Short mmCIF file of C-alpha atoms in Angstrom, two decimals:
data_model
loop_
_atom_site.label_atom_id
_atom_site.label_comp_id
_atom_site.label_asym_id
_atom_site.label_seq_id
_atom_site.Cartn_x
_atom_site.Cartn_y
_atom_site.Cartn_z
CA MET A 240 -18.92 -233.96 72.17
CA LEU A 241 -22.42 -235.34 72.80
CA ASN A 242 -23.93 -232.86 70.36
CA ASP A 243 -21.27 -233.49 67.74
CA ILE A 244 -21.28 -237.28 67.86
CA THR A 245 -25.08 -237.45 67.65
CA ALA A 246 -25.15 -234.82 64.88
CA ALA A 247 -22.62 -236.85 62.90
CA CYS A 248 -24.90 -239.87 63.19
CA TRP A 249 -27.92 -237.72 62.27
CA PHE A 250 -26.48 -236.31 59.05
CA THR A 251 -24.51 -239.38 57.96
CA TYR A 252 -26.89 -242.22 58.66
CA LEU A 253 -30.45 -240.96 59.27
CA LEU A 254 -31.61 -240.86 55.64
CA LEU A 255 -29.82 -244.13 54.88
CA PHE A 256 -31.34 -245.78 57.96
CA LEU A 257 -34.91 -244.63 57.25
CA THR A 258 -34.86 -245.74 53.62
CA ASP A 259 -33.24 -249.07 54.57
CA ILE A 260 -36.11 -249.86 56.96
CA GLY A 261 -38.69 -249.16 54.25
CA LEU A 262 -39.62 -245.47 54.38
CA SER A 263 -39.85 -243.66 51.06
CA PRO A 264 -37.25 -240.97 50.32
CA GLY A 265 -39.98 -238.34 50.70
CA ASN A 266 -41.03 -239.58 54.14
CA ALA A 267 -37.39 -239.88 55.22
CA ALA A 268 -36.86 -236.27 54.15
CA THR A 269 -39.94 -235.25 56.16
CA VAL A 270 -38.45 -236.79 59.31
CA MET A 271 -35.20 -234.86 58.85
CA LEU A 272 -37.03 -231.62 58.04
CA SER A 273 -39.14 -231.88 61.22
CA GLY A 274 -35.96 -232.11 63.26
CA GLN A 275 -34.30 -229.22 61.46
CA VAL A 276 -37.35 -226.95 61.91
CA ALA A 277 -37.55 -227.78 65.63
CA ASP A 278 -33.84 -227.08 65.95
CA GLY A 279 -34.08 -223.75 64.15
CA LEU A 280 -37.02 -222.47 66.22
CA THR A 281 -35.39 -223.53 69.48
CA THR A 282 -32.17 -221.67 68.69
CA ILE A 283 -34.07 -218.37 68.55
CA VAL A 284 -35.86 -219.01 71.86
CA ALA A 285 -32.71 -220.29 73.56
CA GLY A 286 -30.65 -217.34 72.33
CA GLU A 287 -33.18 -214.82 73.65
CA LEU A 288 -33.50 -216.49 77.06
CA ILE A 289 -29.73 -216.92 77.48
CA ASP A 290 -29.18 -213.23 76.72
CA ARG A 291 -31.84 -212.35 79.31
CA PHE A 292 -30.89 -214.70 82.13
CA GLY A 293 -27.44 -216.17 81.33
CA ARG A 294 -26.65 -219.50 83.05
CA PHE A 295 -24.86 -221.16 80.14
CA LYS A 296 -24.14 -224.40 81.99
CA ILE A 297 -27.76 -224.94 83.03
CA TRP A 298 -28.87 -224.66 79.41
CA HIS A 299 -26.05 -226.93 78.31
CA GLY A 300 -26.84 -229.57 80.93
CA ALA A 301 -30.60 -229.55 80.30
CA GLY A 302 -30.12 -229.74 76.53
CA SER A 303 -27.61 -232.57 76.86
CA MET A 304 -30.03 -234.54 79.02
CA LEU A 305 -32.78 -234.15 76.41
CA VAL A 306 -30.40 -235.24 73.64
CA ALA A 307 -29.31 -238.33 75.57
CA VAL A 308 -32.87 -239.42 76.36
CA SER A 309 -34.37 -238.86 72.89
CA PHE A 310 -31.58 -239.79 70.48
CA SER A 311 -31.82 -243.56 70.88
CA SER A 312 -35.51 -243.33 69.92
CA VAL A 313 -34.63 -241.54 66.67
CA PHE A 314 -32.75 -244.65 65.54
CA GLY A 315 -34.85 -247.09 67.54
CA GLY A 316 -38.10 -248.79 66.70
CA CYS A 317 -41.36 -247.04 65.87
CA ILE A 318 -42.82 -246.25 69.32
CA PRO A 319 -46.34 -245.31 68.03
CA CYS A 320 -46.41 -248.55 66.03
CA ILE A 321 -45.75 -250.51 69.22
CA PHE A 322 -48.32 -248.45 71.16
CA TYR A 323 -51.10 -248.92 68.57
CA SER A 324 -50.05 -252.51 67.70
CA ARG A 325 -49.98 -251.74 64.00
CA SER A 326 -47.58 -250.32 61.46
CA SER A 327 -48.01 -248.03 58.49
CA SER A 328 -45.84 -245.62 56.54
CA THR A 329 -47.70 -242.61 57.97
CA LEU A 330 -47.49 -243.84 61.56
CA ARG A 331 -43.77 -244.56 61.26
CA THR A 332 -43.12 -241.15 59.70
CA VAL A 333 -45.01 -239.40 62.52
CA GLY A 334 -43.23 -241.46 65.20
CA TYR A 335 -39.74 -240.84 63.90
CA SER A 336 -40.52 -237.16 63.24
CA PHE A 337 -41.67 -236.63 66.84
CA PHE A 338 -38.48 -237.98 68.38
CA ALA A 339 -36.39 -236.18 65.75
CA ALA A 340 -37.98 -232.91 66.86
CA ILE A 341 -37.42 -233.62 70.58
CA PHE A 342 -33.80 -234.53 69.93
CA ASN A 343 -33.18 -231.31 68.02
CA VAL A 344 -34.77 -229.13 70.72
CA GLY A 345 -32.17 -230.41 73.20
CA TRP A 346 -29.41 -230.18 70.60
CA ALA A 347 -30.19 -226.51 69.89
CA ALA A 348 -30.19 -225.50 73.57
CA THR A 349 -26.80 -227.15 74.03
CA GLN A 350 -25.29 -225.62 70.90
CA VAL A 351 -26.34 -222.01 71.48
CA SER A 352 -25.11 -221.99 75.10
CA HIS A 353 -21.79 -223.58 74.15
CA MET A 354 -21.09 -221.27 71.18
CA SER A 355 -22.02 -218.18 73.23
CA MET A 356 -19.45 -219.04 75.88
CA ILE A 357 -16.60 -218.50 73.38
CA ASN A 358 -17.40 -214.79 73.21
CA CYS A 359 -17.74 -214.46 77.00
CA ILE A 360 -14.44 -216.10 77.94
CA THR A 361 -12.16 -213.61 76.13
CA LEU A 362 -12.24 -210.47 73.97
CA ASN A 363 -8.95 -211.31 72.28
CA SER A 364 -9.60 -212.14 68.61
CA THR A 365 -6.79 -214.70 68.32
CA SER A 366 -7.90 -216.42 71.53
CA ARG A 367 -11.47 -216.59 70.28
CA VAL A 368 -10.36 -218.23 67.03
CA ALA A 369 -8.22 -220.64 69.08
CA LEU A 370 -11.31 -221.60 71.09
CA ALA A 371 -13.32 -222.06 67.88
CA SER A 372 -10.47 -224.18 66.47
CA CYS A 373 -10.40 -226.29 69.62
CA ARG A 374 -14.17 -226.68 69.45
CA ASN A 375 -13.92 -227.79 65.82
CA ALA A 376 -11.06 -230.19 66.64
CA PHE A 377 -13.24 -231.98 69.16
CA ASN A 378 -16.02 -231.99 66.58
CA MET A 379 -13.63 -234.02 64.45
CA VAL A 380 -12.87 -236.32 67.41
CA ALA A 381 -16.60 -236.85 67.88
CA ASN A 382 -17.11 -237.68 64.22
CA LEU A 383 -14.16 -240.07 64.19
CA SER A 384 -15.54 -241.73 67.31
CA LEU A 385 -18.86 -242.26 65.56
CA TYR A 386 -17.28 -243.83 62.48
CA ALA A 387 -15.11 -246.07 64.63
CA VAL A 388 -18.23 -247.21 66.48
CA ALA A 389 -20.16 -247.65 63.22
CA LEU A 390 -17.33 -249.64 61.63
CA LEU A 391 -17.19 -251.90 64.69
CA VAL A 392 -20.96 -252.46 64.79
CA PHE A 393 -21.23 -253.08 61.04
CA SER A 394 -18.34 -255.55 61.24
CA ILE A 395 -19.74 -257.52 64.17
CA SER A 396 -23.47 -257.38 63.41
CA LYS A 397 -24.74 -258.37 59.98
CA ALA A 398 -28.14 -257.01 58.91
CA LYS A 399 -30.50 -259.42 57.17
CA SER A 400 -33.83 -257.77 57.97
CA HIS A 401 -35.37 -254.47 59.04
CA VAL A 402 -35.17 -255.60 62.66
CA ASP A 403 -31.42 -256.25 62.29
CA ILE A 404 -30.93 -252.79 60.76
CA GLU A 405 -32.78 -251.16 63.65
CA HIS A 406 -30.64 -253.16 66.11
CA GLN A 407 -27.42 -251.99 64.39
CA TYR A 408 -28.30 -248.31 64.54
CA ARG A 409 -29.70 -248.57 68.07
CA MET A 410 -26.35 -249.96 69.22
CA ILE A 411 -24.52 -247.12 67.44
CA ALA A 412 -26.82 -244.61 69.18
CA TYR A 413 -26.37 -246.13 72.65
CA ILE A 414 -22.57 -246.22 72.39
CA SER A 415 -22.47 -242.67 71.00
CA ILE A 416 -24.64 -241.37 73.83
CA PHE A 417 -22.39 -243.03 76.42
CA ILE A 418 -19.23 -241.49 74.92
CA GLY A 419 -20.83 -238.05 74.66
CA CYS A 420 -22.22 -238.09 78.20
CA CYS A 421 -18.76 -238.82 79.62
CA PHE A 422 -17.51 -235.57 78.08
CA VAL A 423 -20.60 -233.65 79.21
CA VAL A 424 -19.80 -234.56 82.83
CA VAL A 425 -16.18 -233.41 82.39
CA PHE A 426 -17.35 -230.13 80.83
CA LEU A 427 -19.97 -229.31 83.47
CA VAL A 428 -17.68 -230.18 86.36
CA GLY A 429 -14.49 -228.64 85.00
CA THR A 430 -15.71 -225.42 83.33
CA LYS A 431 -16.45 -222.23 85.24
CA GLU A 432 -19.72 -220.46 84.51
CA PRO A 433 -18.97 -217.21 82.60
CA SER A 434 -20.14 -214.10 84.45
CA LEU A 435 -19.40 -210.83 82.67
CA LYS A 436 -17.26 -208.13 84.26
CA VAL A 437 -17.44 -205.76 81.30
CA ALA A 438 -20.29 -203.27 80.99
CA VAL A 439 -22.44 -203.05 77.89
CA HIS A 440 -23.94 -199.60 77.23
CA GLY A 441 -23.33 -198.76 80.90
CA ASP A 442 -25.14 -201.81 82.29
CA ARG A 443 -23.60 -205.24 82.26
CA HIS A 444 -27.08 -206.80 82.58
CA ALA A 445 -28.62 -204.79 79.71
CA ARG A 446 -29.76 -207.01 76.87
CA ILE A 447 -28.95 -205.74 73.37
CA SER A 448 -32.08 -205.52 71.21
CA TRP A 449 -32.44 -207.46 67.96
CA SER A 450 -32.68 -204.21 65.95
CA TYR A 451 -29.11 -203.36 66.96
CA TRP A 452 -27.86 -206.33 64.93
CA PHE A 453 -30.28 -205.90 62.04
CA LYS A 454 -28.83 -202.42 61.37
CA LYS A 455 -25.35 -203.86 60.82
CA VAL A 456 -24.38 -204.81 57.24
CA LEU A 457 -21.74 -207.15 58.68
CA TYR A 458 -24.49 -209.16 60.44
CA TYR A 459 -26.04 -210.13 57.09
CA GLN A 460 -22.65 -210.86 55.53
CA VAL A 461 -21.56 -213.08 58.41
CA ALA A 462 -24.98 -214.78 58.40
CA LEU A 463 -24.66 -215.61 54.70
CA ALA A 464 -21.11 -216.92 55.07
CA TYR A 465 -22.02 -219.04 58.09
CA VAL A 466 -25.20 -220.49 56.55
CA LEU A 467 -23.45 -221.32 53.28
CA THR A 468 -20.67 -223.03 55.25
CA ARG A 469 -23.17 -225.13 57.21
CA LEU A 470 -24.97 -226.03 53.99
CA ILE A 471 -21.67 -227.33 52.60
CA ILE A 472 -20.92 -229.41 55.69
CA ASN A 473 -24.41 -230.81 56.30
CA VAL A 474 -25.45 -231.52 52.72
CA SER A 475 -22.14 -233.19 51.90
CA GLN A 476 -22.26 -235.26 55.08
CA ALA A 477 -25.86 -236.36 54.43
CA PHE A 478 -25.15 -237.55 50.87
CA LEU A 479 -21.66 -238.97 51.36
CA ALA A 480 -22.86 -242.44 52.42
CA TYR A 481 -25.29 -242.59 49.48
CA TYR A 482 -22.59 -241.49 47.07
CA VAL A 483 -19.92 -244.02 47.99
CA ILE A 484 -22.40 -246.92 47.93
CA ASN A 485 -24.84 -246.11 45.12
CA ASP A 486 -22.72 -244.01 42.74
CA LEU A 487 -19.22 -245.41 43.30
CA HIS A 488 -20.34 -248.93 44.34
CA MET A 489 -17.85 -249.09 47.20
CA ALA A 490 -18.20 -251.50 50.15
CA GLN A 491 -20.37 -250.60 53.15
CA SER A 492 -17.21 -250.09 55.20
CA ALA A 493 -16.45 -247.09 52.97
CA THR A 494 -19.38 -245.24 54.59
CA ALA A 495 -17.19 -245.13 57.70
CA LEU A 496 -13.69 -245.03 56.18
CA VAL A 497 -14.24 -242.14 53.74
CA PRO A 498 -15.79 -239.79 56.36
CA ALA A 499 -13.14 -240.89 58.86
CA LEU A 500 -10.39 -239.67 56.51
CA ILE A 501 -12.19 -236.35 56.12
CA TYR A 502 -12.31 -235.84 59.87
CA VAL A 503 -8.72 -236.94 60.49
CA PHE A 504 -7.42 -234.21 58.21
CA SER A 505 -9.97 -231.71 59.54
CA PHE A 506 -8.71 -232.42 63.05
CA ILE A 507 -5.08 -231.87 62.04
CA VAL A 508 -5.89 -228.56 60.34
CA SER A 509 -8.09 -227.40 63.25
CA VAL A 510 -5.27 -227.98 65.73
CA THR A 511 -2.80 -226.19 63.45
CA LEU A 512 -5.09 -223.14 63.14
CA GLN A 513 -4.89 -222.58 66.90
CA GLU A 514 -1.29 -221.41 66.45
CA VAL A 515 -2.10 -218.66 63.94
CA VAL A 516 -2.22 -215.00 65.01
CA TRP A 517 -5.52 -213.88 63.52
CA THR A 518 -6.58 -210.66 61.80
CA GLY A 519 -9.67 -209.86 59.77
CA GLN A 520 -7.75 -210.27 56.52
CA ARG A 521 -6.43 -213.67 57.53
CA LEU A 522 -9.94 -214.84 58.36
CA LYS A 523 -11.03 -213.87 54.85
CA LEU A 524 -7.96 -215.43 53.23
CA TYR A 525 -8.26 -218.79 55.02
CA TYR A 526 -12.00 -218.97 54.42
CA SER A 527 -11.51 -218.27 50.71
CA ALA A 528 -8.81 -220.94 50.50
CA GLY A 529 -11.22 -223.49 51.96
CA GLY A 530 -13.95 -222.42 49.54
CA ILE A 531 -11.66 -222.81 46.51
CA LEU A 532 -10.65 -226.29 47.67
CA TRP A 533 -14.32 -227.27 47.96
CA MET A 534 -15.03 -226.00 44.44
CA PHE A 535 -12.26 -228.29 43.18
CA CYS A 536 -13.64 -231.25 45.16
CA GLY A 537 -17.16 -230.63 43.88
CA ALA A 538 -15.98 -230.71 40.28
CA VAL A 539 -14.12 -234.00 40.86
CA ILE A 540 -17.14 -235.60 42.55
CA LEU A 541 -19.37 -234.68 39.61
CA ILE A 542 -17.13 -236.40 37.05
CA LEU A 543 -15.60 -239.25 39.10
CA PRO A 544 -16.46 -242.58 37.40
CA THR A 545 -17.11 -245.85 39.23
CA SER A 546 -13.96 -247.41 37.77
CA THR A 547 -11.75 -244.97 39.71
CA SER A 548 -13.74 -244.93 42.95
CA ALA A 549 -10.54 -245.36 45.00
CA PHE A 550 -9.65 -241.75 44.11
CA MET A 551 -12.40 -240.75 46.55
CA TYR A 552 -9.91 -241.36 49.36
CA VAL A 553 -7.69 -238.61 47.91
CA VAL A 554 -10.69 -236.29 47.57
CA SER A 555 -11.49 -237.00 51.23
CA PHE A 556 -8.14 -235.49 52.25
CA VAL A 557 -8.88 -232.23 50.39
CA ILE A 558 -12.46 -232.07 51.73
CA GLY A 559 -11.14 -232.47 55.28
CA VAL A 560 -8.76 -229.52 54.88
CA ALA A 561 -11.45 -227.37 53.22
CA ASN A 562 -14.03 -228.15 55.92
CA ALA A 563 -11.70 -227.16 58.75
CA LEU A 564 -10.66 -223.89 57.08
CA MET A 565 -14.24 -222.84 56.38
CA VAL A 566 -15.83 -223.92 59.67
CA VAL A 567 -13.19 -222.41 61.96
CA THR A 568 -13.06 -219.07 60.13
CA GLY A 569 -16.85 -219.02 59.53
CA VAL A 570 -17.56 -219.38 63.25
CA SER A 571 -14.80 -216.92 64.09
CA MET A 572 -16.45 -214.26 61.92
CA GLN A 573 -19.30 -214.35 64.43
CA THR A 574 -16.88 -213.42 67.22
CA VAL A 575 -15.65 -210.44 65.20
CA LEU A 576 -19.27 -209.38 64.67
CA VAL A 577 -20.03 -209.67 68.41
CA GLY A 578 -16.89 -207.81 69.50
CA ARG A 579 -17.56 -206.37 72.97
CA ASP A 580 -21.37 -206.59 72.65
CA LEU A 581 -21.48 -209.71 74.82
CA ASN A 582 -25.06 -209.32 76.05
CA GLY A 583 -26.29 -210.04 72.56
CA CYS A 584 -23.93 -212.87 71.64
CA ALA A 585 -26.48 -215.63 72.29
CA PHE A 586 -28.95 -213.96 69.90
CA VAL A 587 -26.27 -213.80 67.19
CA CYS A 588 -25.44 -217.50 67.63
CA GLY A 589 -29.12 -218.44 67.87
CA SER A 590 -30.34 -216.42 64.88
CA LEU A 591 -27.55 -217.65 62.63
CA SER A 592 -28.18 -221.22 63.75
CA PHE A 593 -31.88 -220.71 63.02
CA LEU A 594 -31.12 -219.77 59.42
CA ASP A 595 -28.65 -222.65 59.18
CA LYS A 596 -31.11 -225.29 60.41
CA ILE A 597 -34.10 -224.13 58.37
CA LEU A 598 -32.19 -223.75 55.10
CA CYS A 599 -30.27 -227.01 55.58
CA GLY A 600 -33.50 -228.81 56.39
CA LEU A 601 -35.22 -227.44 53.27
CA ALA A 602 -32.23 -228.23 51.06
CA LEU A 603 -32.02 -231.81 52.29
CA TYR A 604 -35.80 -232.21 52.03
CA PHE A 605 -35.95 -231.13 48.39
CA LEU A 606 -32.85 -233.08 47.37
CA GLU A 607 -34.03 -236.24 49.09
CA SER A 608 -37.55 -235.85 47.69
CA PHE A 609 -36.08 -236.01 44.20
CA GLN A 610 -34.43 -239.30 44.96
CA SER A 611 -36.16 -242.34 43.49
CA ASN A 612 -36.22 -245.77 45.02
CA THR A 613 -34.48 -247.03 41.92
CA ALA A 614 -31.60 -244.60 42.40
CA LEU A 615 -31.31 -245.52 46.06
CA HIS A 616 -30.89 -249.23 45.42
CA ILE A 617 -28.82 -249.50 42.28
CA SER A 618 -27.16 -252.86 42.11
CA LYS A 619 -23.40 -252.95 41.98
CA TYR A 620 -23.78 -255.24 38.96
CA ASN A 621 -25.68 -252.59 37.03
CA PRO A 622 -23.71 -252.13 33.78
CA LEU A 623 -22.92 -248.43 34.20
CA ASP A 624 -19.60 -247.95 32.45
CA ALA A 625 -19.85 -244.16 32.42
CA THR A 626 -20.21 -241.64 35.19
CA TYR A 627 -23.63 -242.04 36.75
CA ILE A 628 -25.26 -238.64 37.28
CA SER A 629 -27.75 -238.74 40.16
CA VAL A 630 -29.33 -236.43 42.68
CA THR A 631 -26.84 -237.87 45.16
CA ARG A 632 -23.91 -236.84 42.97
CA TYR A 633 -25.33 -233.36 42.47
CA GLY A 634 -26.11 -233.08 46.18
CA LEU A 635 -22.54 -233.96 47.17
CA GLY A 636 -20.73 -232.22 44.32
CA LEU A 637 -22.65 -229.32 42.83
CA VAL A 638 -24.51 -227.92 45.85
CA PRO A 639 -21.43 -227.56 48.13
CA ALA A 640 -19.34 -226.18 45.26
CA VAL A 641 -21.92 -223.48 44.46
CA CYS A 642 -22.27 -222.63 48.17
CA ALA A 643 -18.48 -222.39 48.45
CA PHE A 644 -18.34 -219.98 45.50
CA LEU A 645 -21.06 -217.77 47.00
CA GLY A 646 -19.43 -217.92 50.45
CA VAL A 647 -16.09 -216.76 49.06
CA ALA A 648 -17.79 -213.92 47.18
CA VAL A 649 -19.60 -212.74 50.33
CA THR A 650 -16.49 -213.04 52.48
CA MET A 651 -14.35 -210.96 50.15
CA SER A 652 -16.89 -208.12 50.41
CA MET A 653 -16.68 -208.00 54.23
CA ASP A 654 -14.98 -205.25 56.20
CA LEU A 655 -13.61 -207.36 59.06
CA HIS A 656 -11.75 -205.71 61.89
CA ALA A 657 -10.17 -207.50 64.82
CA PRO A 658 -9.52 -204.56 67.18
CA TYR A 659 -8.72 -206.64 70.26
CA ALA A 660 -5.38 -208.01 69.15
CA LYS A 661 -3.64 -207.53 72.49
CA TYR A 662 -4.04 -210.14 75.17
CA LEU A 663 -6.14 -209.08 78.15
CA THR A 664 -4.48 -208.50 81.49
CA GLU A 665 -7.70 -209.47 83.29
CA SER A 666 -10.15 -212.29 82.60
CA LEU A 667 -13.74 -211.58 81.67
CA LEU A 668 -14.86 -214.18 84.20
CA GLU A 669 -15.67 -213.41 87.82
#
């Protein structure tokens, strides 16, 4: 919950926040890229160390602590500017980039340990998908919590200057951290540390080498499907606020209402997916269905004119369903890849997350770098009576649609087997 609520704030509001306080789109993109690179590198290190030494909860607790301490500074004032008693674009970019990197180091450690636990709690394929569905459902709860907090803060506090904007986002960060930390305490106190009973290659403590995974064709297929899915989610989330304000000229409250609708329907679908008995073919079918829905949504976003901006609420419903289908099945493909090779599961989660963070960071950097200050601050009175084609519109519509098409193509080529269909008579936990 802490990771998810802060990540929702990161992808939804960071670029908007940085440009609102005066950073150029290029500098704002640099701040996000620094965080994504730090996140990606940490996932590899964390995955390797977790496979070697275990102790999921220690990694989760330490990462959560780092997230809680650093996140408020990401949306706070420029600490180096205060320290040096001066302000410049370069100094602000460096300051925000530093705390963005620290935040993402903690975020990565928490994510890899949490995702790895799914594979170590059960071998049953349906149970693993149910855990991934539950995890995604609470991701939706976290996102909805953020937008409820944001809507409340934006309604109560009106921004008239850069200082007011910083105060708004600092309040959102503080409240989000408090909500997330409450769930971290519940998780650490109420969850038993996984300790494997099953043997891997004759030794339950033997770590599986990286080359073992690199020889598997399925590893590359799952990696592609997962990375393309994360590109869809992260790029669309990053540009959604820009799109509803600058392209559709909707009210600021729409930056909370539109994403909230997406996550409501994602939550409903995620809960429903827990009741499905899963096979490899069903994973492919449900993933493909989500990809096709996203292709439809991308086409609508590209051609949606300002005069019919209210139709975006209908599109939000379809995006929510598509996101849940693709995320739950995309993560579950990792569990099929891992199978019984549990002493390498953290590397799988870490390496795929590394690719996800680096590619998402680069995609957002290049897309945001193409943004112009004029495009970012189009007046709602600008006489645009036709569909306005912008980088924002392409970022939200075309990029996810293309990724969805490629993801479906890769998924259909997979040979997915779910050999552990029967429920276990004995837990994997000691």
